[in-house]
């Protein structure tokens, strides 16, 4: 074998080894992520009644008292005969809804201000998988937003969602340009610290397809409060360069004002496109954010029917 051929073979072997190690690293993360996400989903599911809503399905949901305007054909005479009141029978809406999920995997997400806190990307992945688990239990179709992606339904959907999530990374701080089916839901998880114009353009594209959605901003508490003091060097995670501040406390008030203005800008963008906005800090329980998000999706689904 010539030196050139040996060099090529060694490079190929090295590439194969890197791929195998990367695959093993992803596989090692999957069980822990799924267990944690299922635990969060279980906690939330105990406190809510799912996404059931009245509609033209065939599965019985509940009895309720007859009200003016109800069709006589909806009266359940057997239930009515058991009491002095007149009851109608309500069925559950059975058509599955598609919910597309996406999380930012850019370098700024792989950061935590304290070793006891989860990185922003880790929390985004946890919330995404937990939401997928809740949606799958409710019979909804779920998928990871991206080219060639297909929504899944059923008990295998969550495992596939987690596998696709860990195997797919994106350096972009906003979702890729793509069209989704009209009336689908989109949930975006990220820190959204980039220019507001980029976030607005990304949501505008999705909303232009007729999609409704939720913007979930994941923040580290230090990003909100800037708790540092004295001479501090800040390292840019996305090639912004370093910044040395002689006295951080002297710029804290101005920083907080700029940060608050940016957050308000995100709220305005979501509101302008008819989307919801959910804020979550990594020092707070993930169940709180998931419950808020779950209820927001349920309310949006009810209004759209």
Short mmCIF file of C-alpha atoms in Angstrom, two decimals:
data_model
loop_
_atom_site.label_atom_id
_atom_site.label_comp_id
_atom_site.label_asym_id
_atom_site.label_seq_id
_atom_site.Cartn_x
_atom_site.Cartn_y
_atom_site.Cartn_z
CA UNK A 1 0.00 0.00 0.00
CA UNK A 2 1.42 3.39 -0.99
CA UNK A 3 1.81 6.22 1.53
CA UNK A 4 -1.03 8.10 -0.20
CA UNK A 5 -3.32 5.07 -0.01
CA UNK A 6 -2.40 4.51 3.64
CA UNK A 7 -3.13 8.15 4.46
CA UNK A 8 -6.52 7.90 2.76
CA UNK A 9 -7.36 4.67 4.58
CA UNK A 10 -6.31 6.16 7.91
CA UNK A 11 -8.46 9.23 7.29
CA UNK A 12 -11.43 7.03 6.41
CA UNK A 13 -10.93 4.92 9.53
CA UNK A 14 -10.66 8.05 11.67
CA UNK A 15 -13.89 9.41 10.18
CA UNK A 16 -15.66 6.11 10.84
CA UNK A 17 -14.42 6.13 14.43
CA UNK A 18 -15.65 9.69 14.95
CA UNK A 19 -19.07 8.75 13.58
CA UNK A 20 -19.28 5.71 15.84
CA UNK A 21 -18.26 7.69 18.93
CA UNK A 22 -20.79 10.40 18.08
CA UNK A 23 -23.51 7.78 17.64
CA UNK A 24 -22.62 6.15 20.96
CA UNK A 25 -22.69 9.52 22.69
CA UNK A 26 -26.15 10.21 21.31
CA UNK A 27 -27.37 6.76 22.29
CA UNK A 28 -26.08 7.20 25.84
CA UNK A 29 -28.06 10.43 26.24
CA UNK A 30 -31.33 9.01 24.93
CA UNK A 31 -32.49 6.84 27.87
CA UNK A 32 -31.81 9.52 30.49
CA UNK A 33 -33.57 12.17 28.40
CA UNK A 34 -36.60 9.96 27.83
CA UNK A 35 -36.86 9.02 31.51
CA UNK A 36 -36.62 12.65 32.62
CA UNK A 37 -39.12 13.81 29.99
CA UNK A 38 -41.62 11.09 30.86
CA UNK A 39 -41.32 12.03 34.54
CA UNK A 40 -42.10 15.68 33.77
CA UNK A 41 -44.98 14.67 31.49
CA UNK A 42 -46.42 12.36 34.15
CA UNK A 43 -46.37 15.15 36.73
CA UNK A 44 -48.20 17.54 34.41
CA UNK A 45 -50.73 14.96 33.20
CA UNK A 46 -51.85 14.37 36.77
CA UNK A 47 -52.89 17.99 37.06
CA UNK A 48 -54.76 18.45 33.78
CA UNK A 49 -57.55 16.68 31.95
CA UNK A 50 -55.83 16.43 28.61
CA UNK A 51 -56.82 18.19 25.40
CA UNK A 52 -60.27 16.67 25.04
CA UNK A 53 -62.87 18.95 23.51
CA UNK A 54 -66.42 18.75 22.27
CA UNK A 55 -66.85 17.77 18.65
CA UNK A 56 -68.36 15.36 16.10
CA UNK A 57 -66.48 12.27 17.23
CA UNK A 58 -68.02 8.99 18.30
CA UNK A 59 -66.35 8.55 21.69
CA UNK A 60 -68.47 9.58 24.66
CA UNK A 61 -67.02 12.42 26.75
CA UNK A 62 -69.60 13.66 29.24
CA UNK A 63 -73.23 14.46 30.05
CA UNK A 64 -74.30 18.04 30.65
CA UNK A 65 -77.60 19.76 31.26
CA UNK A 66 -79.73 20.75 28.30
CA UNK A 67 -79.41 24.43 27.34
CA UNK A 68 -81.50 26.66 25.09
CA UNK A 69 -80.35 26.14 21.50
CA UNK A 70 -79.34 22.48 21.91
CA UNK A 71 -80.82 20.11 19.37
CA UNK A 72 -83.48 17.78 20.77
CA UNK A 73 -81.70 14.93 18.98
CA UNK A 74 -78.77 15.33 21.38
CA UNK A 75 -80.86 14.63 24.48
CA UNK A 76 -79.92 11.39 26.20
CA UNK A 77 -83.31 10.12 27.39
CA UNK A 78 -81.88 7.30 29.52
CA UNK A 79 -79.72 9.72 31.56
CA UNK A 80 -82.58 12.23 31.70
CA UNK A 81 -84.94 9.60 33.11
CA UNK A 82 -82.65 9.17 36.13
CA UNK A 83 -83.21 12.72 37.39
CA UNK A 84 -85.46 15.74 37.16
CA UNK A 85 -83.10 17.51 34.72
CA UNK A 86 -82.72 17.06 30.97
CA UNK A 87 -79.23 15.96 29.83
CA UNK A 88 -77.50 15.97 26.48
CA UNK A 89 -74.63 13.70 25.46
CA UNK A 90 -71.33 15.24 24.34
CA UNK A 91 -68.75 13.36 22.27
CA UNK A 92 -65.02 13.96 22.02
CA UNK A 93 -63.38 15.53 18.96
CA UNK A 94 -61.42 12.67 17.46
CA UNK A 95 -59.44 14.18 14.59
CA UNK A 96 -55.72 14.27 15.41
CA UNK A 97 -53.90 17.56 15.19
CA UNK A 98 -50.33 17.91 13.93
CA UNK A 99 -47.87 19.68 16.21
CA UNK A 100 -44.40 20.46 14.91
CA UNK A 101 -41.61 20.93 17.48
CA UNK A 102 -38.22 22.63 17.10
CA UNK A 103 -35.36 23.57 19.40
CA UNK A 104 -32.42 25.87 18.87
CA UNK A 105 -29.09 24.00 19.03
CA UNK A 106 -26.82 26.95 18.33
CA UNK A 107 -23.71 27.45 20.54
CA UNK A 108 -25.40 30.03 22.80
CA UNK A 109 -27.81 27.35 24.00
CA UNK A 110 -25.00 25.12 25.33
CA UNK A 111 -24.41 27.31 28.36
CA UNK A 112 -25.28 27.53 32.04
CA UNK A 113 -24.14 30.13 34.55
CA UNK A 114 -23.86 27.57 37.35
CA UNK A 115 -22.90 23.90 37.43
CA UNK A 116 -26.12 23.15 39.34
CA UNK A 117 -28.25 24.50 36.50
CA UNK A 118 -29.17 22.75 33.28
CA UNK A 119 -27.82 24.18 30.07
CA UNK A 120 -30.46 25.99 28.06
CA UNK A 121 -30.29 23.35 25.32
CA UNK A 122 -30.76 20.53 27.83
CA UNK A 123 -33.87 22.22 29.25
CA UNK A 124 -35.23 22.89 25.76
CA UNK A 125 -34.79 19.22 24.83
CA UNK A 126 -36.43 18.08 28.07
CA UNK A 127 -39.47 20.29 27.53
CA UNK A 128 -39.73 19.33 23.86
CA UNK A 129 -39.75 15.58 24.55
CA UNK A 130 -42.10 15.95 27.54
CA UNK A 131 -44.54 17.96 25.43
CA UNK A 132 -44.27 15.34 22.70
CA UNK A 133 -45.13 12.64 25.24
CA UNK A 134 -48.24 14.50 26.39
CA UNK A 135 -49.35 15.14 22.82
CA UNK A 136 -48.80 11.52 21.80
CA UNK A 137 -50.87 10.33 24.76
CA UNK A 138 -53.66 12.61 23.58
CA UNK A 139 -53.62 11.06 20.11
CA UNK A 140 -52.01 14.04 18.40
CA UNK A 141 -49.47 13.76 15.59
CA UNK A 142 -46.04 15.11 16.55
CA UNK A 143 -42.90 15.69 14.56
CA UNK A 144 -39.59 17.53 14.58
CA UNK A 145 -39.69 20.57 12.32
CA UNK A 146 -37.28 20.18 9.42
CA UNK A 147 -37.00 19.21 5.80
CA UNK A 148 -38.32 15.74 5.01
CA UNK A 149 -39.78 15.31 8.50
CA UNK A 150 -42.96 13.30 8.98
CA UNK A 151 -45.34 13.58 11.92
CA UNK A 152 -45.84 10.45 14.00
CA UNK A 153 -48.64 9.23 16.21
CA UNK A 154 -48.83 6.54 18.87
CA UNK A 155 -46.57 5.17 21.55
CA UNK A 156 -43.49 4.96 19.30
CA UNK A 157 -43.69 8.64 18.39
CA UNK A 158 -41.83 9.87 21.49
CA UNK A 159 -38.83 7.52 21.05
CA UNK A 160 -38.53 8.49 17.40
CA UNK A 161 -38.86 12.17 18.29
CA UNK A 162 -36.04 11.90 20.83
CA UNK A 163 -33.81 10.00 18.40
CA UNK A 164 -34.34 12.57 15.65
CA UNK A 165 -33.78 15.42 18.10
CA UNK A 166 -30.41 14.17 19.32
CA UNK A 167 -29.26 13.23 15.83
CA UNK A 168 -30.18 16.57 14.29
CA UNK A 169 -28.38 19.75 15.27
CA UNK A 170 -28.78 23.24 13.86
CA UNK A 171 -26.42 26.16 14.26
CA UNK A 172 -29.21 28.54 13.31
CA UNK A 173 -30.96 30.42 16.10
CA UNK A 174 -34.25 30.31 14.19
CA UNK A 175 -36.11 27.41 12.49
CA UNK A 176 -35.39 26.56 8.84
CA UNK A 177 -37.57 28.05 6.08
CA UNK A 178 -40.31 25.55 5.35
CA UNK A 179 -44.06 25.42 4.90
CA UNK A 180 -46.33 23.43 7.17
CA UNK A 181 -49.91 22.34 6.69
CA UNK A 182 -52.57 24.92 7.40
CA UNK A 183 -54.01 24.74 10.94
CA UNK A 184 -50.96 22.86 12.25
CA UNK A 185 -49.36 23.99 15.48
CA UNK A 186 -45.67 24.88 15.80
CA UNK A 187 -43.77 25.14 19.10
CA UNK A 188 -40.31 26.73 19.03
CA UNK A 189 -37.86 26.37 21.94
CA UNK A 190 -34.80 28.63 22.11
CA UNK A 191 -33.18 31.61 23.77
CA UNK A 192 -34.01 33.88 20.79
CA UNK A 193 -31.23 36.30 21.68
CA UNK A 194 -30.46 37.03 18.04
CA UNK A 195 -31.76 40.04 16.13
CA UNK A 196 -35.52 40.47 16.51
CA UNK A 197 -35.84 40.87 12.73
CA UNK A 198 -34.58 37.30 12.19
CA UNK A 199 -37.07 35.86 14.69
CA UNK A 200 -39.88 37.91 13.15
CA UNK A 201 -39.03 36.69 9.64
CA UNK A 202 -38.97 33.03 10.77
CA UNK A 203 -42.35 33.24 12.49
CA UNK A 204 -43.80 35.24 9.62
CA UNK A 205 -42.92 32.41 7.21
CA UNK A 206 -44.58 29.80 9.41
CA UNK A 207 -47.62 31.95 10.15
CA UNK A 208 -47.93 32.63 6.43
CA UNK A 209 -48.61 28.93 5.96
CA UNK A 210 -51.55 29.24 8.34
CA UNK A 211 -49.72 27.68 11.28
CA UNK A 212 -50.45 28.75 14.82
CA UNK A 213 -47.74 28.47 17.38
CA UNK A 214 -45.96 29.12 20.63
CA UNK A 215 -42.62 30.82 21.16
CA UNK A 216 -40.89 29.35 24.23
CA UNK A 217 -37.93 31.45 25.37
CA UNK A 218 -35.43 29.54 27.54
CA UNK A 219 -33.24 31.80 29.68
CA UNK A 220 -30.51 31.33 32.25
CA UNK A 221 -31.14 33.50 35.34
CA UNK A 222 -27.80 35.27 34.85
CA UNK A 223 -28.96 36.44 31.43
CA UNK A 224 -31.82 38.29 33.07
CA UNK A 225 -30.07 39.61 36.17
CA UNK A 226 -26.36 40.03 35.25
CA UNK A 227 -25.37 39.17 38.85
CA UNK A 228 -21.60 39.59 38.37
CA UNK A 229 -19.46 42.25 40.00
CA UNK A 230 -16.06 43.79 39.46
CA UNK A 231 -13.75 43.24 36.50
CA UNK A 232 -15.34 40.54 34.33
CA UNK A 233 -14.50 39.10 30.94
CA UNK A 234 -17.41 37.81 28.83
CA UNK A 235 -16.62 35.24 26.15
CA UNK A 236 -18.70 35.25 22.97
CA UNK A 237 -20.10 31.80 22.21
CA UNK A 238 -20.95 32.55 18.58
CA UNK A 239 -17.81 34.30 17.33
CA UNK A 240 -18.76 37.68 18.80
CA UNK A 241 -15.36 37.99 20.46
CA UNK A 242 -14.61 38.69 24.12
CA UNK A 243 -15.72 41.72 26.11
CA UNK A 244 -13.90 42.99 29.18
CA UNK A 245 -16.03 45.09 31.54
CA UNK A 246 -14.07 46.85 34.32
CA UNK A 247 -17.05 47.18 36.69
CA UNK A 248 -20.04 45.06 35.72
CA UNK A 249 -22.27 46.60 38.39
CA UNK A 250 -21.95 49.98 36.64
CA UNK A 251 -23.74 48.67 33.52
CA UNK A 252 -26.22 46.34 35.22
CA UNK A 253 -29.21 48.71 35.10
CA UNK A 254 -28.64 49.53 31.43
CA UNK A 255 -28.17 45.85 30.58
CA UNK A 256 -31.42 44.87 32.29
CA UNK A 257 -33.28 47.60 30.41
CA UNK A 258 -31.92 46.35 27.07
CA UNK A 259 -32.75 42.74 27.95
CA UNK A 260 -36.30 43.64 29.03
CA UNK A 261 -36.78 45.58 25.79
CA UNK A 262 -35.65 42.55 23.79
CA UNK A 263 -38.10 40.25 25.63
CA UNK A 264 -40.92 42.71 25.04
CA UNK A 265 -39.96 42.71 21.37
CA UNK A 266 -40.35 38.92 21.28
CA UNK A 267 -43.77 39.22 22.92
CA UNK A 268 -44.81 41.79 20.32
CA UNK A 269 -43.63 39.57 17.46
CA UNK A 270 -45.59 36.57 18.77
CA UNK A 271 -48.68 38.71 19.38
CA UNK A 272 -48.51 40.28 15.90
CA UNK A 273 -48.70 36.84 14.26
CA UNK A 274 -51.36 35.47 16.60
CA UNK A 275 -48.87 33.24 18.43
CA UNK A 276 -48.35 32.74 22.14
CA UNK A 277 -45.24 33.52 24.15
CA UNK A 278 -43.98 31.47 27.12
CA UNK A 279 -40.92 32.44 29.19
CA UNK A 280 -38.97 29.85 31.18
CA UNK A 281 -35.84 30.14 33.32
CA UNK A 282 -33.58 27.17 33.90
CA UNK A 283 -33.61 27.69 37.69
CA UNK A 284 -37.34 26.99 37.78
CA UNK A 285 -39.17 23.63 37.58
CA UNK A 286 -39.74 22.40 34.02
CA UNK A 287 -43.22 21.22 35.04
CA UNK A 288 -44.34 24.84 35.43
CA UNK A 289 -43.40 25.75 31.86
CA UNK A 290 -44.84 22.53 30.46
CA UNK A 291 -48.18 23.06 32.18
CA UNK A 292 -48.39 26.65 30.92
CA UNK A 293 -47.52 25.52 27.41
CA UNK A 294 -49.94 22.60 27.52
CA UNK A 295 -52.83 24.83 28.59
CA UNK A 296 -51.96 27.41 25.94
CA UNK A 297 -52.08 24.71 23.24
CA UNK A 298 -55.38 23.40 24.58
CA UNK A 299 -56.91 26.89 24.55
CA UNK A 300 -55.65 27.57 21.04
CA UNK A 301 -57.01 24.23 19.82
CA UNK A 302 -60.41 24.92 21.34
CA UNK A 303 -60.64 28.34 19.74
CA UNK A 304 -59.68 26.96 16.33
CA UNK A 305 -62.38 24.30 16.25
#
